[in-house]
């Protein structure tokens, strides 16, 4: 069951009213919010604590039901992994509080400091155990076949080759395992840094398995989510409207735009030997757009679903294809992953506090790890290396611009801005080739045929004529129209700062659904980020 399935619509239609009725909240639809997304505190018919427990139980059961329709056999594993992280955080917090126990109040300052160092060292050991366990889970499910393959390539061991092939054939990766482990690591580190641990496993599990974000994010911190979970909120009219509007936008992005582009991209990348240079360039642009609309559409529907239940998940995209530097791109593409990498890798490594050379090494390292996180294949590694080098070059360029002020001023002119935008997006879209084709040989074939390579005689007829029902020029115009529409909406939102009113949004929701029902390709494609 995915967010664009009719079954998911029925699931939400049953869950949302039952959730608010079961929690004994009174909907507040007449608040004067002036179009802003808000929530309101209301009186409940019973105690706040019992209401919270009912809400948490219902969220957990709904999330388990949602995941059971996808991979029911991994539910015990997810619950066990969540319980282990819950217990580790509780143990870590207990160690921090150990030195505050009454029996230690009579100790001298020196003895108290030694006792504090002892408890802190134990908390550090628990943190390391938790991080290692989560990383091991990720390695076993995502990287073990890849590692056995590397061992076979280096040592030529038949057992390693057999193990790699067997695992690739028989091991099914749990959906959302990467996002699951990243959130667990973030939770443990936050508790280690002084944030309170969850007071109950039900509370933690209802956050950890919350179905809108469970499979592909956005990556959400426990304490941000738990603050909303504990508040007594009502479903306000603006929150309800914004939730429906986000879901409608997500359906259009995914089912109408991303899936339509995906048909051509799959046909072109699936027939590399027959595609011509023009077809490959069109596929490169098409995949970059497909990936954005596919993932941002998922996040819109995830955030919209959460809003209908009173939660506001973090944004994950902010017009990344209109950025003029790779650093700005990563501040606006997969925002929650960028925040995770920055807070839990880049800053602990020293960030930019230890000189230019160390900063460049840190930037390269976090993007290298980001590439590995996305998948166990050399293409993802190369993709991470490209983005790491791009971040290093950008940082060095900033340093040069500070020394040669004329050079720095040129980048702020209109020609400099356009040049920076073109260079950034050219690099981003070309790097997506390794993302779409993690098999390096296939990716190299694409790059070797980007210029002066004619397509097979039957390629245009089969792909454009039979599969798409249009010529290549027609597809080019459609892609251009899509880009122009994105540009127009970006300028309206950013430049004129115009937002649709709630009444317009609620009126457009059924229009969006009807347009998708009429024009979207049948069948639908799986979410790209379900593989990560």
PDB file of N, CA, C and O in Angstrom, residues 56 91 112 114 126 140 177 181 199 235 259 335 340 356 364 371 435 437 441 451 498-499 524:
ATOM      1  N   UNK A  56      -1.376   7.227  21.424  1.00  0.00           N
ATOM      2  CA  UNK A  56      -0.165   6.483  21.092  1.00  0.00           C
ATOM      3  C   UNK A  56      -0.489   5.059  20.671  1.00  0.00           C
ATOM      4  O   UNK A  56       0.094   4.537  19.717  1.00  0.00           O
ATOM      5  N   UNK A  91      19.043   3.526  29.741  1.00  0.00           N
ATOM      6  CA  UNK A  91      20.246   3.186  30.497  1.00  0.00           C
ATOM      7  C   UNK A  91      21.254   4.332  30.469  1.00  0.00           C
ATOM      8  O   UNK A  91      21.920   4.623  31.474  1.00  0.00           O
ATOM      9  N   UNK A 112      33.520  13.602  43.831  1.00  0.00           N
ATOM     10  CA  UNK A 112      32.318  13.754  43.011  1.00  0.00           C
ATOM     11  C   UNK A 112      32.686  13.860  41.537  1.00  0.00           C
ATOM     12  O   UNK A 112      32.011  13.298  40.669  1.00  0.00           O
ATOM     13  N   UNK A 114      35.326  12.548  40.093  1.00  0.00           N
ATOM     14  CA  UNK A 114      35.724  11.210  39.648  1.00  0.00           C
ATOM     15  C   UNK A 114      34.503  10.335  39.406  1.00  0.00           C
ATOM     16  O   UNK A 114      34.449   9.572  38.429  1.00  0.00           O
ATOM     17  N   UNK A 126      27.639   3.116  26.385  1.00  0.00           N
ATOM     18  CA  UNK A 126      26.294   2.732  25.949  1.00  0.00           C
ATOM     19  C   UNK A 126      25.973   3.381  24.602  1.00  0.00           C
ATOM     20  O   UNK A 126      25.399   2.738  23.711  1.00  0.00           O
ATOM     21  N   UNK A 140      24.178  -5.320   7.673  1.00  0.00           N
ATOM     22  CA  UNK A 140      23.691  -6.679   7.395  1.00  0.00           C
ATOM     23  C   UNK A 140      22.641  -6.677   6.306  1.00  0.00           C
ATOM     24  O   UNK A 140      22.679  -7.496   5.380  1.00  0.00           O
ATOM     25  N   UNK A 177      14.624   0.883   6.279  1.00  0.00           N
ATOM     26  CA  UNK A 177      15.614   0.534   7.291  1.00  0.00           C
ATOM     27  C   UNK A 177      16.662   1.647   7.462  1.00  0.00           C
ATOM     28  O   UNK A 177      17.141   1.892   8.572  1.00  0.00           O
ATOM     29  N   UNK A 181      17.209   3.490  11.093  1.00  0.00           N
ATOM     30  CA  UNK A 181      18.456   3.498  11.857  1.00  0.00           C
ATOM     31  C   UNK A 181      18.995   4.910  12.049  1.00  0.00           C
ATOM     32  O   UNK A 181      19.552   5.229  13.111  1.00  0.00           O
ATOM     33  N   UNK A 199       9.798   8.208  28.231  1.00  0.00           N
ATOM     34  CA  UNK A 199       9.386   7.633  29.510  1.00  0.00           C
ATOM     35  C   UNK A 199       8.681   6.295  29.358  1.00  0.00           C
ATOM     36  O   UNK A 199       8.478   5.585  30.333  1.00  0.00           O
ATOM     37  N   UNK A 235      -7.975  19.536  15.725  1.00  0.00           N
ATOM     38  CA  UNK A 235      -7.776  19.616  14.278  1.00  0.00           C
ATOM     39  C   UNK A 235      -8.441  20.886  13.775  1.00  0.00           C
ATOM     40  O   UNK A 235      -9.660  20.947  13.600  1.00  0.00           O
ATOM     41  N   UNK A 259       5.580   9.682 -12.466  1.00  0.00           N
ATOM     42  CA  UNK A 259       5.341   8.404 -13.133  1.00  0.00           C
ATOM     43  C   UNK A 259       5.329   8.549 -14.646  1.00  0.00           C
ATOM     44  O   UNK A 259       5.773   7.645 -15.369  1.00  0.00           O
ATOM     45  N   UNK A 335      16.290  17.974   2.951  1.00  0.00           N
ATOM     46  CA  UNK A 335      16.749  18.857   4.021  1.00  0.00           C
ATOM     47  C   UNK A 335      17.028  18.090   5.304  1.00  0.00           C
ATOM     48  O   UNK A 335      18.023  18.346   6.000  1.00  0.00           O
ATOM     49  N   UNK A 340      20.780  15.947   9.335  1.00  0.00           N
ATOM     50  CA  UNK A 340      21.333  14.804  10.073  1.00  0.00           C
ATOM     51  C   UNK A 340      22.840  14.709   9.849  1.00  0.00           C
ATOM     52  O   UNK A 340      23.607  14.532  10.812  1.00  0.00           O
ATOM     53  N   UNK A 356      40.867  25.366   7.033  1.00  0.00           N
ATOM     54  CA  UNK A 356      40.309  25.118   5.698  1.00  0.00           C
ATOM     55  C   UNK A 356      40.515  23.678   5.262  1.00  0.00           C
ATOM     56  O   UNK A 356      39.592  23.054   4.721  1.00  0.00           O
ATOM     57  N   UNK A 364      34.023  16.504   2.265  1.00  0.00           N
ATOM     58  CA  UNK A 364      34.146  15.360   1.360  1.00  0.00           C
ATOM     59  C   UNK A 364      33.708  14.072   2.048  1.00  0.00           C
ATOM     60  O   UNK A 364      32.996  13.244   1.450  1.00  0.00           O
ATOM     61  N   UNK A 371      26.770   9.014   0.002  1.00  0.00           N
ATOM     62  CA  UNK A 371      26.678   8.149  -1.170  1.00  0.00           C
ATOM     63  C   UNK A 371      26.550   6.689  -0.775  1.00  0.00           C
ATOM     64  O   UNK A 371      25.704   5.956  -1.330  1.00  0.00           O
ATOM     65  N   UNK A 435      23.327   7.708  -9.905  1.00  0.00           N
ATOM     66  CA  UNK A 435      22.256   7.413  -8.962  1.00  0.00           C
ATOM     67  C   UNK A 435      21.225   6.493  -9.608  1.00  0.00           C
ATOM     68  O   UNK A 435      20.728   5.564  -8.975  1.00  0.00           O
ATOM     69  N   UNK A 437      21.809   4.664 -12.421  1.00  0.00           N
ATOM     70  CA  UNK A 437      22.502   3.477 -12.918  1.00  0.00           C
ATOM     71  C   UNK A 437      23.710   3.201 -12.016  1.00  0.00           C
ATOM     72  O   UNK A 437      24.845   3.535 -12.365  1.00  0.00           O
ATOM     73  N   UNK A 441      29.432   0.347 -15.231  1.00  0.00           N
ATOM     74  CA  UNK A 441      29.579   0.084 -16.661  1.00  0.00           C
ATOM     75  C   UNK A 441      28.424   0.692 -17.444  1.00  0.00           C
ATOM     76  O   UNK A 441      28.631   1.278 -18.519  1.00  0.00           O
ATOM     77  N   UNK A 451      27.370  12.331 -27.083  1.00  0.00           N
ATOM     78  CA  UNK A 451      27.610  13.188 -28.238  1.00  0.00           C
ATOM     79  C   UNK A 451      27.771  12.323 -29.497  1.00  0.00           C
ATOM     80  O   UNK A 451      28.461  11.297 -29.494  1.00  0.00           O
ATOM     81  N   UNK A 498       3.327  35.219  -2.977  1.00  0.00           N
ATOM     82  CA  UNK A 498       1.888  35.005  -3.062  1.00  0.00           C
ATOM     83  C   UNK A 498       1.577  33.579  -2.639  1.00  0.00           C
ATOM     84  O   UNK A 498       2.210  32.632  -3.099  1.00  0.00           O
ATOM     85  N   UNK A 499       0.601  33.411  -1.759  1.00  0.00           N
ATOM     86  CA  UNK A 499       0.154  32.106  -1.314  1.00  0.00           C
ATOM     87  C   UNK A 499      -1.339  31.964  -1.585  1.00  0.00           C
ATOM     88  O   UNK A 499      -2.089  32.938  -1.507  1.00  0.00           O
ATOM     89  N   UNK A 524       1.129   2.773 -12.194  1.00  0.00           N
ATOM     90  CA  UNK A 524       1.972   3.489 -11.245  1.00  0.00           C
ATOM     91  C   UNK A 524       3.321   2.816 -11.052  1.00  0.00           C
ATOM     92  O   UNK A 524       3.462   1.606 -11.183  1.00  0.00           O
TER      93      UNK A 524
END
